[in-house]
PDB file of C-alpha atoms and ligand atoms in Angstrom:
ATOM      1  CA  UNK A   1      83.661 123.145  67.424  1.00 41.00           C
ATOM      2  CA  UNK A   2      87.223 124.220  68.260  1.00 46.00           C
ATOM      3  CA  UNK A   3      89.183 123.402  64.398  1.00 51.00           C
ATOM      4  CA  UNK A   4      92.080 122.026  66.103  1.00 49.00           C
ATOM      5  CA  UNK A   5      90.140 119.530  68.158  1.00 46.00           C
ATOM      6  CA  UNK A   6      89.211 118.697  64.473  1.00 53.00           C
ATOM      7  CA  UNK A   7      91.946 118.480  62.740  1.00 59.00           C
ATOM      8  CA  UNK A   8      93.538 116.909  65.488  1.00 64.00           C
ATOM      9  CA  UNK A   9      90.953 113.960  65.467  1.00 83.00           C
ATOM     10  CA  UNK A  10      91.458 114.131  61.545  1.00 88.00           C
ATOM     11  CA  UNK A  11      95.415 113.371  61.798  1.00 89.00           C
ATOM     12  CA  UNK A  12      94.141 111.056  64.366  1.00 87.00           C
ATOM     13  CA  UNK A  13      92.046 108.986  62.254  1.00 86.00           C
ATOM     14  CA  UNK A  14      94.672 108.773  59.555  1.00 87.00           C
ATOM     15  CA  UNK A  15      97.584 107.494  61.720  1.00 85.00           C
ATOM     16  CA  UNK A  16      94.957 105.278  63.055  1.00 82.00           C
ATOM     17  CA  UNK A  17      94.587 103.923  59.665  1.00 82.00           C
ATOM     18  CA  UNK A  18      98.150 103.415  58.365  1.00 81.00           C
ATOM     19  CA  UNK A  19      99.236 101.746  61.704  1.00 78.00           C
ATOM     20  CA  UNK A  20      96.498  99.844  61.513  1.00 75.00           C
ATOM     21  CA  UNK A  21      96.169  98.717  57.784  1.00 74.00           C
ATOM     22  CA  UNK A  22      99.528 100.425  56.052  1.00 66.00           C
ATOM     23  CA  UNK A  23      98.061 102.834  53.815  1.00 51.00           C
ATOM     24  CA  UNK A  24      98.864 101.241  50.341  1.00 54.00           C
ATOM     25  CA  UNK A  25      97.807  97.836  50.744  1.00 52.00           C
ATOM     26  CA  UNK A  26      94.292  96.938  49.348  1.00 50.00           C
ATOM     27  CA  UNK A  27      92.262  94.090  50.678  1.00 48.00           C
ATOM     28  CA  UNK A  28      88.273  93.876  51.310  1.00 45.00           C
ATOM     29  CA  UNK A  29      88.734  93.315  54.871  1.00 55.00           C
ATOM     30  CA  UNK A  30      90.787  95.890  55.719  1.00 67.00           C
ATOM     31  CA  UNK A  31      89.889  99.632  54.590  1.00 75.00           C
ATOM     32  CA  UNK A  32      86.954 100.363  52.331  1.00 81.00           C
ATOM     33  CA  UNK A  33      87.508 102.116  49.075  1.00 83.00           C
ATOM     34  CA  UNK A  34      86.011 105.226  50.592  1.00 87.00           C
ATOM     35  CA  UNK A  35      88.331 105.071  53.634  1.00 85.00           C
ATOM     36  CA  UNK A  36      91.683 104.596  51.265  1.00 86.00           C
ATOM     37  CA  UNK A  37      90.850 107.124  48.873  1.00 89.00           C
ATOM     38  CA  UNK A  38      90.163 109.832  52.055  1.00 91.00           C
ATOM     39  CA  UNK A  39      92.950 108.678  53.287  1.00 89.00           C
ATOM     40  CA  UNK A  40      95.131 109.313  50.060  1.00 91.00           C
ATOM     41  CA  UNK A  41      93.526 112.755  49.695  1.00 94.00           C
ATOM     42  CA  UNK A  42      94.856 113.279  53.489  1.00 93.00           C
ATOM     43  CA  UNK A  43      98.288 112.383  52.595  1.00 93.00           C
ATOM     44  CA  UNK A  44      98.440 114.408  49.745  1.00 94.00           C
ATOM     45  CA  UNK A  45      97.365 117.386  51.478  1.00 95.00           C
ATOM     46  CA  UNK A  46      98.937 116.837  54.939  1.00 93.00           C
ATOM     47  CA  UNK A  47     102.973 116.833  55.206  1.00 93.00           C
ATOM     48  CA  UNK A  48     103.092 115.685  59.013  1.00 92.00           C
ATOM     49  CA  UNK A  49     100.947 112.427  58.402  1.00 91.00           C
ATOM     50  CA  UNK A  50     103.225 111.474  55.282  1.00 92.00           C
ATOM     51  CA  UNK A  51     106.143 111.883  57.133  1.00 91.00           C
ATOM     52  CA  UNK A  52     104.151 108.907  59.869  1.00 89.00           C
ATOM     53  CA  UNK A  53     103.190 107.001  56.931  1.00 89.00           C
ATOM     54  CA  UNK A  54     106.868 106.749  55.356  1.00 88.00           C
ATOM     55  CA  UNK A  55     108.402 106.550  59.038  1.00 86.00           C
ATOM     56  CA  UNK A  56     106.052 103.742  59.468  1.00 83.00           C
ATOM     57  CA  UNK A  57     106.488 102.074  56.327  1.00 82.00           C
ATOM     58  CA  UNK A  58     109.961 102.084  57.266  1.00 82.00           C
ATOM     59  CA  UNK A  59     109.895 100.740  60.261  1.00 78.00           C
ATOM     60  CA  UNK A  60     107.269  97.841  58.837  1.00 76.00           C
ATOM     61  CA  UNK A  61     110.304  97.116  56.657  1.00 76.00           C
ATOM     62  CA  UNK A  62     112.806  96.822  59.012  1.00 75.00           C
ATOM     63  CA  UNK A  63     110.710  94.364  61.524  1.00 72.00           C
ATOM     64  CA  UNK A  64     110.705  92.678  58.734  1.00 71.00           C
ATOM     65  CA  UNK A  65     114.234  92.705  57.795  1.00 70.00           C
ATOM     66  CA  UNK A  66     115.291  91.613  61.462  1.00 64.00           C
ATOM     67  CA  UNK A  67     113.203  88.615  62.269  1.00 57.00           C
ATOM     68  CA  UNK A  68     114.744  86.729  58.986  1.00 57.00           C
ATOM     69  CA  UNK A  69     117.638  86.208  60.853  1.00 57.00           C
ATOM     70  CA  UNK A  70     116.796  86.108  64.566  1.00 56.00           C
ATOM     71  CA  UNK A  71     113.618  84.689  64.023  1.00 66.00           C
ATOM     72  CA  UNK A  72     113.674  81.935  63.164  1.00 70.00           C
ATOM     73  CA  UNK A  73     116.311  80.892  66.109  1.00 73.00           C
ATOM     74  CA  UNK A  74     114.442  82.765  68.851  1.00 74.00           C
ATOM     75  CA  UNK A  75     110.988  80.757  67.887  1.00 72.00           C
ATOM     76  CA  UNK A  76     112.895  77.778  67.837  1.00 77.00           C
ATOM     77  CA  UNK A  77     114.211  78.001  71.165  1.00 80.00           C
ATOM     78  CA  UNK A  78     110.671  79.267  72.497  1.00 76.00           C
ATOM     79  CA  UNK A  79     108.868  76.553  71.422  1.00 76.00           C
ATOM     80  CA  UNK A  80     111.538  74.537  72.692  1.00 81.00           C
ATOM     81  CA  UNK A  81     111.677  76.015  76.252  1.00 82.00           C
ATOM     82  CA  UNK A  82     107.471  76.411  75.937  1.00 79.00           C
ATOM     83  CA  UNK A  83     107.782  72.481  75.104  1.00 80.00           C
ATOM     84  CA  UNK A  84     110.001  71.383  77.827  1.00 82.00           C
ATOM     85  CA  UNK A  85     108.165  73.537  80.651  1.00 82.00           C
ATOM     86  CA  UNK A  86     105.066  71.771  79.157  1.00 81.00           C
ATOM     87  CA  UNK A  87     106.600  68.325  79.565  1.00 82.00           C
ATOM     88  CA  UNK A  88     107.641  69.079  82.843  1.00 83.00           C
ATOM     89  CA  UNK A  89     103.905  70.586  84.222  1.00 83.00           C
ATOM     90  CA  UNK A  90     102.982  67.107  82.131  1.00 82.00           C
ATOM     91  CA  UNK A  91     104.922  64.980  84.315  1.00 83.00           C
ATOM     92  CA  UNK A  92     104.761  66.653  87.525  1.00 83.00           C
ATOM     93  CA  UNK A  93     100.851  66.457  87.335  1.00 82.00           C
ATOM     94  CA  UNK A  94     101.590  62.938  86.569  1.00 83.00           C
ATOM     95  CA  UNK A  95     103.880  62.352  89.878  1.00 83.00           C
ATOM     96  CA  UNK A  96     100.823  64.024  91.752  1.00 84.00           C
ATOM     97  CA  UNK A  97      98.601  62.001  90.516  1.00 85.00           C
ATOM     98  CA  UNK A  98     100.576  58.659  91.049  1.00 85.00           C
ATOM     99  CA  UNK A  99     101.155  59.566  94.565  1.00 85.00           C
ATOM    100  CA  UNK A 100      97.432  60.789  95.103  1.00 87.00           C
ATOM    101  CA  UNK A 101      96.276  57.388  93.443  1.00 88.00           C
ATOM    102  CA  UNK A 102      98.706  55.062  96.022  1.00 86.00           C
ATOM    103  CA  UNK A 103      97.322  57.388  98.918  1.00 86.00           C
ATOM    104  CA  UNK A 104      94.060  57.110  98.502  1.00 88.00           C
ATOM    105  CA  UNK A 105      94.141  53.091  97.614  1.00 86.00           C
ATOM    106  CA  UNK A 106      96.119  52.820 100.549  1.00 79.00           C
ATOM    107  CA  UNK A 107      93.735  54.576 102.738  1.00 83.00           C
ATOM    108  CA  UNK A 108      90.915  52.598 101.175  1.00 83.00           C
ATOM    109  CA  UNK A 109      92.521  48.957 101.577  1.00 78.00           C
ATOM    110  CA  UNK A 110      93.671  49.956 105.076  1.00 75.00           C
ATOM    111  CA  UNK A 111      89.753  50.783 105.976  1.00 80.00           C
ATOM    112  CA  UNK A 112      88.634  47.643 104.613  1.00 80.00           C
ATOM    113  CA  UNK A 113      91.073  45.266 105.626  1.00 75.00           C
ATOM    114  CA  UNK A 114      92.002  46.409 109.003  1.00 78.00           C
ATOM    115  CA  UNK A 115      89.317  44.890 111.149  1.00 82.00           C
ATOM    116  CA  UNK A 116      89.414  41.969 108.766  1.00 83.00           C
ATOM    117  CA  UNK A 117      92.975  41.148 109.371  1.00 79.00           C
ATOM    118  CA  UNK A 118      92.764  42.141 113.064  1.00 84.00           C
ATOM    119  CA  UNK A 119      90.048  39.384 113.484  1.00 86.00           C
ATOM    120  CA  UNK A 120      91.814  37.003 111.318  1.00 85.00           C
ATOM    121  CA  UNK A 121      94.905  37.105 113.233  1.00 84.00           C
ATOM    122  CA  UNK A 122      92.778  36.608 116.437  1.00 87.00           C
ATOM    123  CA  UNK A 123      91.275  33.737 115.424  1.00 89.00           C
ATOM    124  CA  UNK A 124      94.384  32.274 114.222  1.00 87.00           C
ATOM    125  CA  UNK A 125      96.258  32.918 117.612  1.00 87.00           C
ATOM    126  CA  UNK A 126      92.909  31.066 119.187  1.00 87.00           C
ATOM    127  CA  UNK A 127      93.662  28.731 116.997  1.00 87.00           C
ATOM    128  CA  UNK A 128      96.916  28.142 117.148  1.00 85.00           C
ATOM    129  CA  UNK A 129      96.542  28.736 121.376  1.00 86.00           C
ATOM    130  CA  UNK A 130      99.128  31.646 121.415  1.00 83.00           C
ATOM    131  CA  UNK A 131      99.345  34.474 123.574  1.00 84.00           C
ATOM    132  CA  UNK A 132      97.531  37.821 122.352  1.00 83.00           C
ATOM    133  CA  UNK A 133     101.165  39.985 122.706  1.00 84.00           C
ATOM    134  CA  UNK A 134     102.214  37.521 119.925  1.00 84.00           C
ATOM    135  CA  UNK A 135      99.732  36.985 117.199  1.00 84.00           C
ATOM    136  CA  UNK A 136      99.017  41.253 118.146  1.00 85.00           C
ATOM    137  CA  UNK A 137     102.845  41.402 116.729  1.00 86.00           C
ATOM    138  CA  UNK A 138     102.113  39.203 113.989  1.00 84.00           C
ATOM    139  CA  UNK A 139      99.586  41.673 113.335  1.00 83.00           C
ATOM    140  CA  UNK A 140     101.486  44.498 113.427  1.00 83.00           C
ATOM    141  CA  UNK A 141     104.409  43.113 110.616  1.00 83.00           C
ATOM    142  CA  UNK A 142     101.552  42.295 108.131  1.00 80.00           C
ATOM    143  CA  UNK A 143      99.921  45.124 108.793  1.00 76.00           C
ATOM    144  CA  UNK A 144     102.979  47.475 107.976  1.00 80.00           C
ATOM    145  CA  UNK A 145     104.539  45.252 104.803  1.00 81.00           C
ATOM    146  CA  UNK A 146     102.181  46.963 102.233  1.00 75.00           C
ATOM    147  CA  UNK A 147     102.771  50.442 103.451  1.00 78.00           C
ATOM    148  CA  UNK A 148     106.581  49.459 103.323  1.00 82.00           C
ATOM    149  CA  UNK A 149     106.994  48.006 100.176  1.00 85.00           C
ATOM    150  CA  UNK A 150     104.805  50.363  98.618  1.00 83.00           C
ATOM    151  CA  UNK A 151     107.555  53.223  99.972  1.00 84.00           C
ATOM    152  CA  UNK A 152     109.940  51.161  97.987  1.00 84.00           C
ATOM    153  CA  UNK A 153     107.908  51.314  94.971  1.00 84.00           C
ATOM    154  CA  UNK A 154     107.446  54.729  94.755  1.00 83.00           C
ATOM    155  CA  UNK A 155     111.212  55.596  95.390  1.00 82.00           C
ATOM    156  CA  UNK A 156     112.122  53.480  93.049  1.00 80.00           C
ATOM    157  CA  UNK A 157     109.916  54.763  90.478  1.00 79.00           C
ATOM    158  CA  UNK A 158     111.162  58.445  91.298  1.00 76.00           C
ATOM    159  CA  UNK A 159     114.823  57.125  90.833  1.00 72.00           C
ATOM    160  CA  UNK A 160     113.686  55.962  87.751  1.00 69.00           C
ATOM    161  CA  UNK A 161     112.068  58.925  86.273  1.00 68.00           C
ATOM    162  CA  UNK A 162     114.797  60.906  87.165  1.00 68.00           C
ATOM    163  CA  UNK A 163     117.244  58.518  85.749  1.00 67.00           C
ATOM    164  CA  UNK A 164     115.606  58.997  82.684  1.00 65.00           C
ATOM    165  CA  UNK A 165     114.887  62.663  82.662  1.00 59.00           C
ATOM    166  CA  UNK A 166     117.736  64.717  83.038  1.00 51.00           C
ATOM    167  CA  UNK A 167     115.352  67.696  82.740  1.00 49.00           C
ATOM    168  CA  UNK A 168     113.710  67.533  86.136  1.00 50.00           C
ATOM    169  CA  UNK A 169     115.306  66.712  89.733  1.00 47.00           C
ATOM    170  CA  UNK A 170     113.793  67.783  92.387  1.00 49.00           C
TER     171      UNK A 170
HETATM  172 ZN1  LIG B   1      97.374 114.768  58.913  1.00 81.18          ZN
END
């Protein structure tokens, strides 16, 4: 086998291992005894991997310096904005489902009650010995009030919710 090929896999394996694991901290679920101790003999023996190990170490140190200070800020204003854009999804869905609700109610009541009502009103104008052009209009006004004041509801509900969230208006 060609050596470099090997020793490249060999530098390989131990910059694996210290970006991995850090090559000085001991734990059972992290590198075995046998893996830290070949690894130590590599560093001893191997200038270009100590030099990764210490530039690594250093750079471990200093992502560690910087988050004490932005950290804690820029996690508090992601959760935030991750919060609010969950609200928001939240309430949307909410809307949606509202206005799916109304819809298909409406649709239902409509199906059921239109030939009811249409017969109603026709007996009543027999009844009442009107012409069918008037108790037809009659009809009509009745028949559009729900769908009317259930406009008014939902507008006034959207006013409402975005009276009370300043977050979304749309
Ligand atoms: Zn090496």
């Amino acid at each position: 086998m060609n050596p470099d090929l090997m020793n490249s896999d060999v530098h390989e394996r131990a910059r694996l291992m210290i970006a991995l694991f850090g090559e000085e901290r001991p734990g059972p679920e992290e590198l075995s005894n046998a893996e830290r101790s070949w690894l130590a003999a590599h560093l001893e023996s191997c200038a270009s991997c100590r030099e990764f190990a210490e530039n690594s170490r250093e750079t471990i140190r200093l992502l560690r310096a910087i988050p004490i200070t932005a950290g804690e800020r820029l996690v508090s204003t992601t959760q935030m904005r991750v919060r609010q854009r969950a609200q928001e999804l939240q309430r949307q869905q909410e809307r949606f489902w509202v206005v799916c609700v109304c819809c298909a109610a409406v649709t239902l009541s409509t199906l059921v009650t239109t030939p009811v009502l249409w017969r109603g009103f026709a007996w009543m104008g027999e009844q009442a010995r009107l012409s069918p052009p008037v108790w037809e209009g009659g009809f009509v006004v009745f028949y559009l009030m729900p769908a009317v004041l259930a406009g008014i509801l939902l507008l006034a509900r959207g006013t409402f919710l975005t009276d009370h969230n300043g977050s979304y208006q749309d």
